[in-house]
Coordinates of C-alpha atoms in Angstrom, one line a residue:
M1 CA 6.8 -27.8 -14.7
T2 CA 5.0 -25.0 -17.1
P3 CA 7.1 -24.0 -20.5
R4 CA 9.4 -21.0 -20.1
P5 CA 8.1 -18.5 -22.9
E6 CA 10.1 -19.4 -26.7
G7 CA 13.0 -16.1 -26.2
W8 CA 13.5 -15.9 -22.6
P9 CA 16.8 -16.0 -21.4
A10 CA 16.8 -19.7 -19.9
Q11 CA 19.1 -17.9 -16.9
L12 CA 18.6 -15.2 -14.4
D13 CA 22.4 -13.1 -12.8
A14 CA 20.5 -11.2 -9.2
S15 CA 21.5 -9.2 -6.5
L16 CA 21.3 -10.2 -2.8
Y17 CA 20.8 -7.7 -0.6
P18 CA 20.8 -8.0 3.0
L19 CA 19.2 -6.0 5.6
P20 CA 22.3 -2.9 6.9
D21 CA 23.1 -2.7 10.4
G22 CA 22.9 1.3 9.8
K23 CA 20.0 2.4 8.8
D24 CA 22.0 5.0 6.4
L25 CA 22.8 2.1 4.3
F26 CA 19.7 1.7 2.5
P27 CA 20.0 -0.5 -1.1
E28 CA 18.3 2.5 -2.4
R29 CA 20.3 4.9 -1.8
V30 CA 23.8 3.5 -1.7
A31 CA 22.5 3.0 -5.1
A32 CA 21.4 6.3 -5.9
P33 CA 22.8 9.0 -2.6
E34 CA 21.9 11.9 -4.5
G35 CA 18.2 11.6 -5.0
F36 CA 17.5 11.5 -1.0
G37 CA 18.3 13.8 1.4
P38 CA 17.3 16.8 3.9
P39 CA 14.0 16.5 4.7
W40 CA 14.5 12.4 5.2
A41 CA 10.6 12.7 4.7
G42 CA 9.1 10.3 3.6
V43 CA 4.6 9.5 3.3
C44 CA 2.2 7.3 3.6
I45 CA -0.6 5.8 2.4
S46 CA -3.1 3.5 3.9
G47 CA -5.1 0.6 2.8
G48 CA -9.1 1.1 2.0
G49 CA -9.6 0.1 -1.3
S50 CA -10.9 2.0 -4.2
R51 CA -11.4 4.9 -1.6
S52 CA -8.3 4.8 -0.9
L53 CA -7.3 4.8 -4.1
S54 CA -9.3 8.1 -5.0
A55 CA -8.5 10.1 -1.2
A56 CA -4.1 9.2 -2.8
M57 CA -5.1 11.3 -6.2
G58 CA -6.4 14.2 -4.7
E59 CA -3.6 14.2 -1.1
L60 CA -1.0 13.6 -4.5
R61 CA -2.3 16.4 -6.5
A62 CA -1.9 18.6 -3.8
L63 CA 1.4 17.4 -2.7
S64 CA 2.4 17.8 -6.6
S65 CA 0.4 21.2 -6.5
L66 CA 2.6 22.5 -3.4
G67 CA 5.8 21.8 -5.1
L68 CA 6.3 19.3 -2.0
L69 CA 6.0 16.1 -3.8
D70 CA 11.0 17.3 -4.2
Q71 CA 10.9 16.9 -0.1
L72 CA 9.7 13.5 0.2
G73 CA 12.4 10.3 -0.3
W74 CA 9.5 7.5 0.4
M75 CA 6.1 6.6 0.1
S76 CA 4.9 3.1 1.6
T77 CA 1.8 1.9 0.6
V78 CA -1.5 -0.9 1.4
S79 CA -3.4 -2.6 -0.7
G80 CA -6.0 0.4 -1.9
G81 CA -2.8 2.6 -1.5
T82 CA -0.9 -0.2 -3.2
W83 CA -3.4 0.4 -6.5
A84 CA -2.1 4.2 -6.8
G85 CA 0.8 3.8 -5.6
T86 CA 1.9 1.9 -8.6
L87 CA 0.0 4.3 -11.0
F88 CA 2.0 6.8 -10.0
N89 CA 5.3 5.5 -10.4
W90 CA 5.3 3.7 -13.6
S91 CA 2.2 5.5 -15.1
P92 CA 4.2 5.9 -19.3
L93 CA 5.5 9.4 -19.8
T94 CA 3.1 10.4 -22.4
L95 CA 0.0 10.3 -19.3
P96 CA 1.3 14.1 -17.9
D97 CA 0.3 14.7 -14.0
A98 CA -2.3 17.0 -15.5
T99 CA -4.2 13.8 -16.3
L100 CA -3.0 11.6 -14.0
L101 CA -3.5 13.4 -10.5
G102 CA -6.9 15.3 -12.1
P103 CA -7.1 18.9 -11.5
L104 CA -6.9 20.7 -8.8
E105 CA -9.5 22.5 -7.2
L106 CA -9.7 24.0 -3.8
D107 CA -12.7 25.8 -3.4
P108 CA -15.8 23.6 -3.1
A109 CA -18.4 25.7 -4.1
R110 CA -16.7 25.7 -7.0
L111 CA -17.6 22.5 -8.1
R112 CA -20.9 21.3 -10.0
W113 CA -22.7 18.3 -10.1
D114 CA -22.3 18.8 -13.6
G115 CA -22.3 20.9 -15.8
G116 CA -19.7 23.5 -15.5
G117 CA -16.0 23.4 -17.0
P118 CA -13.4 20.6 -16.5
V119 CA -12.5 20.9 -13.7
D120 CA -15.4 21.6 -11.8
D121 CA -17.6 19.6 -13.0
L122 CA -18.1 15.9 -10.7
G123 CA -19.7 13.8 -13.8
L124 CA -16.5 14.1 -15.6
L125 CA -13.8 11.8 -15.1
D126 CA -11.0 11.5 -17.0
A127 CA -10.0 7.7 -17.9
Q128 CA -6.8 7.8 -17.7
A129 CA -7.2 10.2 -14.2
I130 CA -5.5 7.5 -10.8
G131 CA -9.1 7.4 -8.7
S132 CA -10.7 5.9 -12.9
A133 CA -9.5 3.0 -11.9
A134 CA -12.1 2.8 -8.9
T135 CA -15.1 3.4 -11.3
R136 CA -13.7 -0.1 -13.3
L137 CA -13.2 -2.1 -9.7
G138 CA -16.3 -4.1 -7.8
L139 CA -17.3 -7.8 -6.5
E140 CA -19.2 -8.7 -9.2
E141 CA -16.0 -7.2 -11.9
M142 CA -13.0 -8.6 -9.8
L143 CA -15.4 -11.9 -10.6
A144 CA -16.0 -12.1 -14.0
M145 CA -12.3 -11.2 -15.0
A146 CA -11.1 -13.8 -12.9
V147 CA -14.0 -17.0 -14.6
E148 CA -12.7 -14.6 -17.8
L149 CA -8.9 -15.3 -17.2
Y150 CA -9.0 -18.8 -16.0
H151 CA -11.6 -19.5 -19.0
A152 CA -8.4 -18.1 -20.8
G153 CA -6.4 -21.0 -19.2
V154 CA -4.7 -18.1 -16.2
P155 CA -3.5 -20.7 -13.1
V156 CA -6.0 -20.2 -10.8
S157 CA -2.8 -19.2 -8.2
E158 CA -2.1 -16.4 -10.9
L159 CA -6.6 -14.5 -11.4
W160 CA -6.2 -12.7 -8.5
P161 CA -2.8 -10.7 -9.9
R162 CA -3.6 -10.2 -13.4
A163 CA -7.3 -9.2 -12.8
I164 CA -5.9 -6.3 -11.2
G165 CA -4.0 -6.0 -13.7
E166 CA -5.9 -6.0 -16.1
L167 CA -9.2 -4.2 -14.4
V168 CA -6.2 -1.6 -12.8
L169 CA -3.6 -1.7 -15.1
A170 CA -3.9 -2.3 -18.1
P171 CA -6.0 1.3 -18.9
F172 CA -2.6 2.8 -18.2
G173 CA -0.2 0.4 -20.6
L174 CA 1.3 -1.6 -17.6
G175 CA -1.2 -4.9 -17.9
D176 CA 1.3 -8.4 -18.7
D177 CA 0.1 -8.0 -21.7
P178 CA 3.3 -7.8 -23.1
P179 CA 4.1 -9.7 -19.6
R180 CA 7.2 -7.3 -18.2
Y181 CA 9.6 -6.3 -15.6
F182 CA 9.3 -3.6 -13.3
T183 CA 12.4 -2.0 -11.9
W184 CA 14.1 1.9 -11.2
T185 CA 15.3 4.5 -13.7
P186 CA 16.6 4.2 -16.8
W187 CA 20.1 3.8 -15.0
W188 CA 19.1 1.2 -12.7
L189 CA 18.6 -1.1 -15.4
E190 CA 21.8 -0.3 -18.1
K191 CA 23.9 -0.5 -16.0
V192 CA 22.7 -3.5 -13.5
I193 CA 20.4 -5.6 -14.5
L194 CA 21.1 -5.6 -17.7
A195 CA 25.3 -5.3 -18.1
H196 CA 24.3 -9.0 -16.0
N197 CA 21.4 -10.4 -18.0
P198 CA 23.4 -9.2 -22.3
K199 CA 20.1 -11.9 -23.0
L200 CA 17.4 -9.7 -21.4
G201 CA 16.4 -6.2 -22.6
A202 CA 14.6 -3.1 -21.8
S203 CA 11.6 -3.6 -23.5
D204 CA 11.9 -6.5 -20.8
F205 CA 10.8 -4.1 -17.8
V206 CA 9.1 -0.7 -17.2
T207 CA 10.5 1.9 -15.6
T208 CA 9.5 4.3 -13.1
R209 CA 8.8 8.0 -14.1
P210 CA 11.3 10.7 -13.0
G211 CA 11.3 12.5 -10.2
R212 CA 8.9 10.2 -7.9
P213 CA 9.4 9.4 -4.4
Y214 CA 11.3 5.9 -3.8
L215 CA 7.8 3.3 -3.4
I216 CA 7.8 0.7 -1.4
T217 CA 4.1 -2.2 -1.5
N218 CA 3.9 -3.5 1.1
S219 CA 2.0 -7.8 1.1
T220 CA 2.0 -10.5 4.6
L221 CA 3.8 -13.6 3.6
F222 CA 2.0 -16.6 5.8
Y223 CA 2.6 -20.0 6.5
P224 CA 1.0 -23.4 6.6
P225 CA 1.2 -22.4 2.4
S226 CA -2.4 -24.0 1.2
P227 CA -5.2 -21.9 0.6
S228 CA -7.5 -24.2 1.6
A229 CA -6.7 -24.2 4.9
S230 CA -8.2 -20.6 5.2
L231 CA -11.1 -20.2 3.3
G232 CA -14.0 -20.0 5.6
S233 CA -12.2 -18.9 8.2
S234 CA -12.8 -15.9 10.8
G235 CA -10.4 -14.1 11.2
R236 CA -9.1 -11.0 9.8
F237 CA -10.1 -10.5 5.3
G238 CA -10.7 -14.9 5.7
V239 CA -7.1 -15.6 6.7
A240 CA -7.7 -18.8 9.5
A241 CA -5.6 -17.4 12.9
A242 CA -3.1 -19.9 12.9
S243 CA -2.2 -18.7 9.7
W244 CA -1.7 -15.1 10.8
E245 CA -0.1 -15.5 14.2
V246 CA 3.7 -16.0 12.0
G247 CA 2.5 -13.1 9.2
H248 CA 5.9 -11.5 8.5
E249 CA 6.3 -8.6 6.0
L250 CA 6.8 -8.4 2.5
E251 CA 8.6 -5.3 1.5
T252 CA 8.3 -5.1 -2.6
T253 CA 10.1 -1.9 -4.3
P254 CA 11.8 -0.5 -7.7
M255 CA 15.0 -1.7 -7.1
V256 CA 14.2 -4.8 -4.1
A257 CA 11.9 -6.7 -3.0
G258 CA 11.9 -9.2 0.7
I259 CA 10.8 -9.2 4.1
P260 CA 14.1 -6.9 5.6
P261 CA 14.7 -8.7 8.6
T262 CA 16.1 -12.1 10.0
F263 CA 13.7 -14.9 11.7
S264 CA 16.0 -18.1 12.2
H265 CA 14.0 -21.0 11.8
A266 CA 10.4 -19.0 11.5
G267 CA 9.6 -21.0 8.4
P268 CA 8.6 -24.3 7.7
P269 CA 8.0 -27.5 8.6
S270 CA 8.0 -26.4 12.2
P271 CA 8.4 -22.5 12.8
G272 CA 10.7 -21.7 15.9
A273 CA 12.4 -26.2 15.4
P274 CA 15.7 -25.9 15.0
G275 CA 15.8 -26.9 11.5
S276 CA 13.6 -25.0 9.9
A277 CA 13.6 -22.1 7.1
D278 CA 14.7 -18.9 8.1
L279 CA 12.7 -16.5 6.6
G280 CA 14.0 -12.7 5.9
G281 CA 17.2 -11.3 6.7
G282 CA 16.6 -8.2 3.5
W283 CA 16.4 -8.3 -0.1
I284 CA 16.2 -9.9 -3.6
D285 CA 15.9 -8.1 -7.1
P286 CA 12.3 -8.4 -7.7
F287 CA 12.4 -9.4 -11.1
A288 CA 14.4 -13.0 -9.3
L289 CA 11.2 -13.1 -7.3
G290 CA 9.5 -16.6 -7.4
S291 CA 12.4 -18.7 -8.9
V292 CA 14.3 -21.7 -6.9
A293 CA 16.8 -21.1 -4.5
P294 CA 20.9 -20.4 -5.4
Q295 CA 22.7 -23.4 -4.9
K296 CA 26.1 -20.8 -4.4
V297 CA 26.5 -17.1 -3.0
T298 CA 29.2 -15.2 -4.6
A299 CA 32.1 -13.1 -2.8
D300 CA 29.5 -9.9 -4.3
R301 CA 26.0 -10.6 -3.0
R302 CA 25.3 -12.4 -7.5
F303 CA 23.4 -15.5 -7.4
R304 CA 22.6 -17.5 -10.9
V305 CA 18.8 -18.7 -11.0
P306 CA 17.1 -20.7 -13.8
A307 CA 15.2 -18.2 -14.5
P308 CA 10.8 -18.4 -13.6
A309 CA 8.3 -19.2 -16.0
S310 CA 6.4 -16.6 -13.9
R311 CA 7.5 -13.1 -14.8
F312 CA 7.1 -11.2 -11.3
R313 CA 5.4 -8.1 -12.6
L314 CA 3.1 -4.4 -12.0
S315 CA 0.4 -7.2 -11.5
D316 CA 2.2 -9.5 -8.7
L317 CA 3.1 -6.0 -7.0
A318 CA 0.0 -4.5 -7.0
G319 CA -2.4 -7.8 -6.2
L320 CA -0.1 -9.6 -3.4
S321 CA -0.4 -6.0 -1.8
S322 CA -4.5 -6.3 -1.4
V323 CA -5.8 -9.5 -1.4
A324 CA -7.8 -8.6 1.3
F325 CA -10.7 -9.0 -1.2
V326 CA -9.9 -11.9 -3.1
Y327 CA -11.5 -13.7 -0.4
A328 CA -14.9 -11.4 -0.7
V329 CA -14.2 -12.3 -4.4
L330 CA -14.7 -16.4 -3.3
D331 CA -17.8 -15.0 -1.3
L332 CA -19.3 -14.1 -4.4
A333 CA -18.1 -16.6 -6.6
H334 CA -19.5 -20.0 -3.7
Q335 CA -23.1 -18.1 -4.0
S336 CA -23.1 -18.2 -7.3
G337 CA -22.6 -21.9 -7.3
I338 CA -18.7 -21.5 -8.3
H339 CA -16.0 -23.6 -6.8
F340 CA -12.9 -23.5 -9.1
L341 CA -11.6 -20.2 -8.7
D342 CA -11.6 -21.8 -4.0
D343 CA -7.5 -21.7 -4.5
M344 CA -7.8 -18.5 -6.8
V345 CA -5.4 -16.6 -2.6
P346 CA -2.1 -16.5 -4.2
Q347 CA 1.0 -17.8 -3.6
L348 CA 4.5 -16.9 -3.7
T349 CA 7.8 -19.1 -4.3
Y350 CA 10.5 -17.6 -1.9
W351 CA 13.8 -18.0 -0.3
P352 CA 15.2 -16.6 2.3
V353 CA 18.2 -14.0 2.2
A354 CA 18.9 -15.0 5.9
H355 CA 21.5 -17.8 4.8
A356 CA 20.8 -17.9 1.6
A357 CA 21.7 -21.4 -0.4
E358 CA 21.8 -23.7 2.8
L359 CA 20.6 -25.9 1.5
P360 CA 17.9 -27.3 1.8
R361 CA 17.1 -26.2 5.3
N362 CA 16.3 -22.4 2.9
A363 CA 15.0 -24.2 -0.8
A364 CA 12.6 -22.4 -2.0
R365 CA 9.1 -22.9 -1.3
P366 CA 5.3 -21.8 -2.2
Y367 CA 3.8 -19.6 1.5
L368 CA 0.4 -18.3 0.9
M369 CA -0.2 -14.1 0.5
G370 CA -2.2 -12.1 2.3
D371 CA -3.3 -8.3 2.2
G372 CA -0.4 -5.9 3.6
G373 CA -3.6 -4.5 6.3
N374 CA -3.3 -8.0 7.9
L375 CA 0.0 -6.8 9.6
E376 CA -0.1 -3.0 9.9
N377 CA -2.1 -1.0 6.7
Q378 CA -1.1 1.9 8.0
G379 CA 2.0 0.9 6.4
I380 CA 4.0 3.5 8.5
M381 CA 6.8 0.4 9.3
P382 CA 9.4 0.7 6.2
L383 CA 9.9 4.5 6.8
L384 CA 10.9 4.4 10.5
R385 CA 12.8 0.7 9.4
R386 CA 14.7 3.8 6.8
G387 CA 15.1 6.2 9.6
L388 CA 13.3 9.2 9.0
K389 CA 13.2 11.7 10.6
K390 CA 9.6 13.3 8.9
I391 CA 6.6 11.3 7.9
V392 CA 3.6 12.7 6.4
A393 CA 0.9 9.5 7.2
F394 CA -2.6 9.7 5.0
V395 CA -5.2 7.7 7.6
N396 CA -7.5 6.8 4.1
T397 CA -10.2 4.9 6.6
E398 CA -13.8 4.0 6.1
T399 CA -13.8 4.6 10.3
Q400 CA -15.3 8.1 11.3
L401 CA -14.0 9.8 14.3
S402 CA -16.2 8.9 17.8
V403 CA -15.8 9.1 21.1
A404 CA -18.0 5.8 23.3
G405 CA -17.9 4.5 27.0
P406 CA -18.5 6.6 29.7
G407 CA -14.7 8.8 29.2
S408 CA -16.2 10.4 25.9
E409 CA -12.8 7.9 24.8
V410 CA -12.1 9.3 21.0
V411 CA -11.6 5.7 19.1
V412 CA -10.7 5.3 16.0
D413 CA -9.5 3.2 13.3
S414 CA -8.2 -0.3 14.3
D415 CA -5.8 0.0 12.7
L416 CA -4.2 2.6 15.1
P417 CA -3.6 1.1 18.0
P418 CA -2.0 -2.1 17.9
L419 CA 0.9 1.0 16.6
F420 CA 0.9 2.1 19.9
G421 CA 1.0 -1.1 21.7
L422 CA -3.2 -0.3 22.2
E423 CA -6.9 -2.0 21.1
W424 CA -9.9 -1.5 22.4
S425 CA -12.4 -3.3 24.7
A426 CA -15.7 -3.7 23.9
T427 CA -16.4 -4.5 27.1
Q428 CA -14.5 -1.8 29.2
A429 CA -15.6 0.6 26.7
R430 CA -11.4 2.5 26.6
Y431 CA -8.5 1.4 25.2
V432 CA -6.3 -1.6 26.6
R433 CA -2.9 -2.8 26.2
I434 CA -3.1 -5.3 23.4
S435 CA -3.3 -8.8 23.8
P436 CA -0.6 -10.9 24.0
S437 CA -2.9 -13.7 21.0
S438 CA -3.3 -10.5 18.7
P439 CA -1.8 -11.3 15.3
F440 CA -0.8 -6.8 16.0
R441 CA 1.1 -8.1 18.9
F442 CA 4.6 -6.9 17.7
N443 CA 2.8 -3.4 15.8
Q444 CA 3.6 -1.4 18.9
V445 CA 6.5 1.6 18.3
F446 CA 5.4 4.3 20.1
D447 CA 4.1 5.1 23.6
R448 CA 0.7 5.9 24.9
A449 CA 1.0 9.3 25.7
T450 CA 1.8 10.0 21.8
F451 CA -2.0 8.5 21.1
D452 CA -3.7 9.9 23.4
D453 CA -2.3 13.3 22.1
L454 CA -3.1 12.6 18.6
R455 CA -6.4 11.8 19.4
Q456 CA -7.0 14.7 20.8
Q457 CA -5.6 16.9 18.5
L458 CA -7.4 15.5 15.2
W459 CA -10.8 15.5 18.0
T460 CA -10.2 18.9 18.8
R461 CA -9.8 19.6 14.7
A462 CA -12.9 17.5 13.6
R463 CA -15.0 19.1 16.6
A464 CA -14.0 22.5 14.6
G465 CA -14.9 21.4 11.0
A466 CA -11.6 21.4 10.1
T467 CA -9.3 18.5 8.4
A468 CA -8.3 16.2 10.9
L469 CA -4.5 16.5 11.7
A470 CA -2.5 16.1 14.2
V471 CA 1.5 16.9 13.9
Q472 CA 3.6 15.4 16.9
S473 CA 7.5 16.9 17.3
N474 CA 10.2 15.0 18.1
V475 CA 8.4 11.8 19.2
P476 CA 9.6 8.9 20.3
V477 CA 10.2 5.2 18.4
A478 CA 11.1 2.1 20.8
A479 CA 12.7 -0.1 18.5
N480 CA 11.1 -3.1 17.2
P481 CA 13.4 -6.0 16.1
H482 CA 10.2 -7.5 14.5
Y483 CA 9.6 -5.0 11.6
G484 CA 13.7 -4.3 11.7
V485 CA 13.2 -0.8 13.5
S486 CA 15.3 1.0 16.2
A487 CA 15.3 3.5 18.7
G488 CA 15.2 7.1 17.7
T489 CA 12.5 9.7 17.2
V490 CA 10.1 10.9 14.3
D491 CA 8.0 14.4 13.2
L492 CA 4.2 12.3 12.6
L493 CA 2.0 15.0 10.1
W494 CA -1.7 12.2 10.3
V495 CA -3.9 13.1 8.4
Y496 CA -7.5 11.3 9.0
L497 CA -10.0 10.5 7.2
H498 CA -12.8 12.0 8.3
P499 CA -16.2 14.8 7.3
V500 CA -15.1 18.6 7.1
S501 CA -17.5 20.2 7.7
W502 CA -16.1 23.4 6.5
W503 CA -15.0 21.8 3.0
R504 CA -18.8 19.9 2.2
G505 CA -20.7 23.7 4.3
R506 CA -19.3 25.4 1.2
L507 CA -20.9 22.5 -1.8
H508 CA -23.1 24.2 -3.3
D509 CA -26.5 24.0 -2.6
T510 CA -26.9 21.5 -6.1
V511 CA -23.7 19.5 -5.1
R512 CA -25.1 18.5 -1.2
A513 CA -28.9 18.6 -2.8
W514 CA -27.9 15.0 -5.3
M515 CA -25.6 14.1 -2.3
D516 CA -28.9 14.2 0.1
V517 CA -31.2 12.2 -2.4
E518 CA -28.6 9.1 -3.0
P519 CA -27.4 8.2 0.9
W520 CA -26.4 4.5 0.3
N521 CA -23.7 6.8 -2.0
Y522 CA -23.3 10.0 0.0
E523 CA -24.0 9.1 4.1
M524 CA -20.8 7.8 5.0
F525 CA -19.0 10.5 2.9
P526 CA -15.8 10.7 2.7
N527 CA -15.0 7.1 4.5
Y528 CA -16.5 4.3 1.9
F529 CA -17.5 1.6 3.2
T530 CA -13.9 -0.7 1.5
I531 CA -15.7 -4.2 0.4
D532 CA -19.7 -3.1 -0.1
Q533 CA -18.4 0.3 -1.6
L534 CA -15.5 -0.9 -4.0
H535 CA -17.1 0.2 -7.1
L536 CA -17.6 3.6 -7.4
D537 CA -19.0 6.3 -10.0
A538 CA -16.9 8.9 -11.1
R539 CA -18.8 11.8 -8.5
Q540 CA -17.8 9.4 -5.5
V541 CA -14.4 9.7 -7.5
N542 CA -14.3 13.6 -7.7
L543 CA -15.6 14.0 -4.4
L544 CA -13.6 12.5 -2.5
A545 CA -10.4 13.8 -4.4
H546 CA -11.2 17.3 -4.2
L547 CA -11.5 17.3 0.2
T548 CA -8.7 15.1 0.6
S549 CA -6.7 18.4 -1.9
W550 CA -8.3 20.3 0.1
N551 CA -7.1 18.8 3.6
V552 CA -3.3 19.4 1.6
A553 CA -3.8 22.4 -0.1
G554 CA -6.7 24.1 1.6
T555 CA -5.9 27.6 2.0
D556 CA -8.1 29.0 4.5
S557 CA -8.1 28.4 7.9
V558 CA -11.0 27.1 10.0
G559 CA -11.5 26.7 14.1
G560 CA -8.4 29.5 14.1
F561 CA -6.0 27.2 13.4
P562 CA -3.7 27.5 9.8
A563 CA -4.4 26.1 7.1
N564 CA -3.5 23.1 5.3
A565 CA -1.2 24.2 2.9
A566 CA 0.6 26.2 5.6
T567 CA 0.9 23.4 7.9
F568 CA 2.7 21.0 5.3
A569 CA 4.8 23.1 3.9
A570 CA 6.1 24.2 7.7
F571 CA 6.5 20.8 8.4
L572 CA 8.3 19.7 5.4
A573 CA 10.3 23.3 6.0
G574 CA 14.3 22.2 6.5

């Protein structure tokens, strides 16, 4: 066993939080009921690597400029969206929002390829703007960092999150030196965590910035735990089909972490068989993740465990949500003759809240981790699980809207149809009921009529040259036990990343000319490729962020539709 660093406490005193029976009793609302209220709204930011990271910077910039962030109690993120959410949530107060989010410019005609001022020069990007992380990323950069960390003695199983820590988080003062836990507010740290752990101090934690939506990040826990079994497979993001058949959503927040619904006997040694381990049941304090299972849980749901030798950090949170890129990095490593990184796919030592302390059945075990997008790339499930009344969904996809088949079906990103119980059939050139063998067969929460209306709204606006968005009211939500979602209704505002011809047509002639000269960089704008365009330069980041800002806060009416700013204000009113 790796020795615990000198000065670290030998024991941790933590709490577990079972999934509540009522949707009004989630841990964050019990702890701080005054921090959550009408309009009971949240925002979800999809996965999508550097594209989603950069798009999120613009989306958050615009929401802030409209004064609407105060209306959003929750934010749920996946993969690249989690990179943005982590930086937005925990960056030190010495970095003002004007730096983190960049300048707002809603008139595309004012943007310049170079020259101009700090607001309009597309070549200028502050090194501590959230989108600047995209300029430091890339498969080559990730591989080089993993090799460097390996030779520095970092365990192979920790290389991926530590690489994300160095490349994404460290420039914002959130790296792994020193290794710190993360948590919620300073009040929560002092009154709850440190009160029970006197040998820990405030310097052992990084706390959230005030005035932020409550962040929920998403990753996937798989069984079996051996990552070598998945290498070279044809599964989604490189994960073998046999593994992601039993994937479960792992939710990590500033306050709690775990698999919310209970799955009895779903774990090892034989999933589904009596006597196998449980999964889920709720959350524990994030700083206790990776520990052995407790031998006893008190009546007030507290437990004591030996402190793991490696602290669960922000780099773990951000890295476990974005595992998709590990497989591309390993492919590149193999092309270079490097095989000592083959076990780099992260694992997490996990034990369930359900029937905790029933040993050895529910002893802690290592599980293979996957990208949040392996299960549900939009991040909408945690918000539905909390019974929110209004959800803004940013679909920061690489898939542009299109039409196909004899029926001129509007085709959208493949991550969306499973939410409606559907998938695209290439042979039939239409959407069909999702296959019983699909790993996304548990994802349905909306019905087919909602899907058809969504596609029609998106396509109608896109054809008119406007932002591809859709507003849907009183949408029925079907109960979904796999994600812990109760039946109800919700209002939805979808914003789908797609070319906006009106906005692009307003760009200065020189900007459009330079974009045409660099087709590899801009042919797919704004839908940069997730893997092949992981590295973005300052102009790519800025153009994308300016567009997504306008998609939220634009004040121009295009195609006879209300201005985007008016649509958002009306949606979140009351």
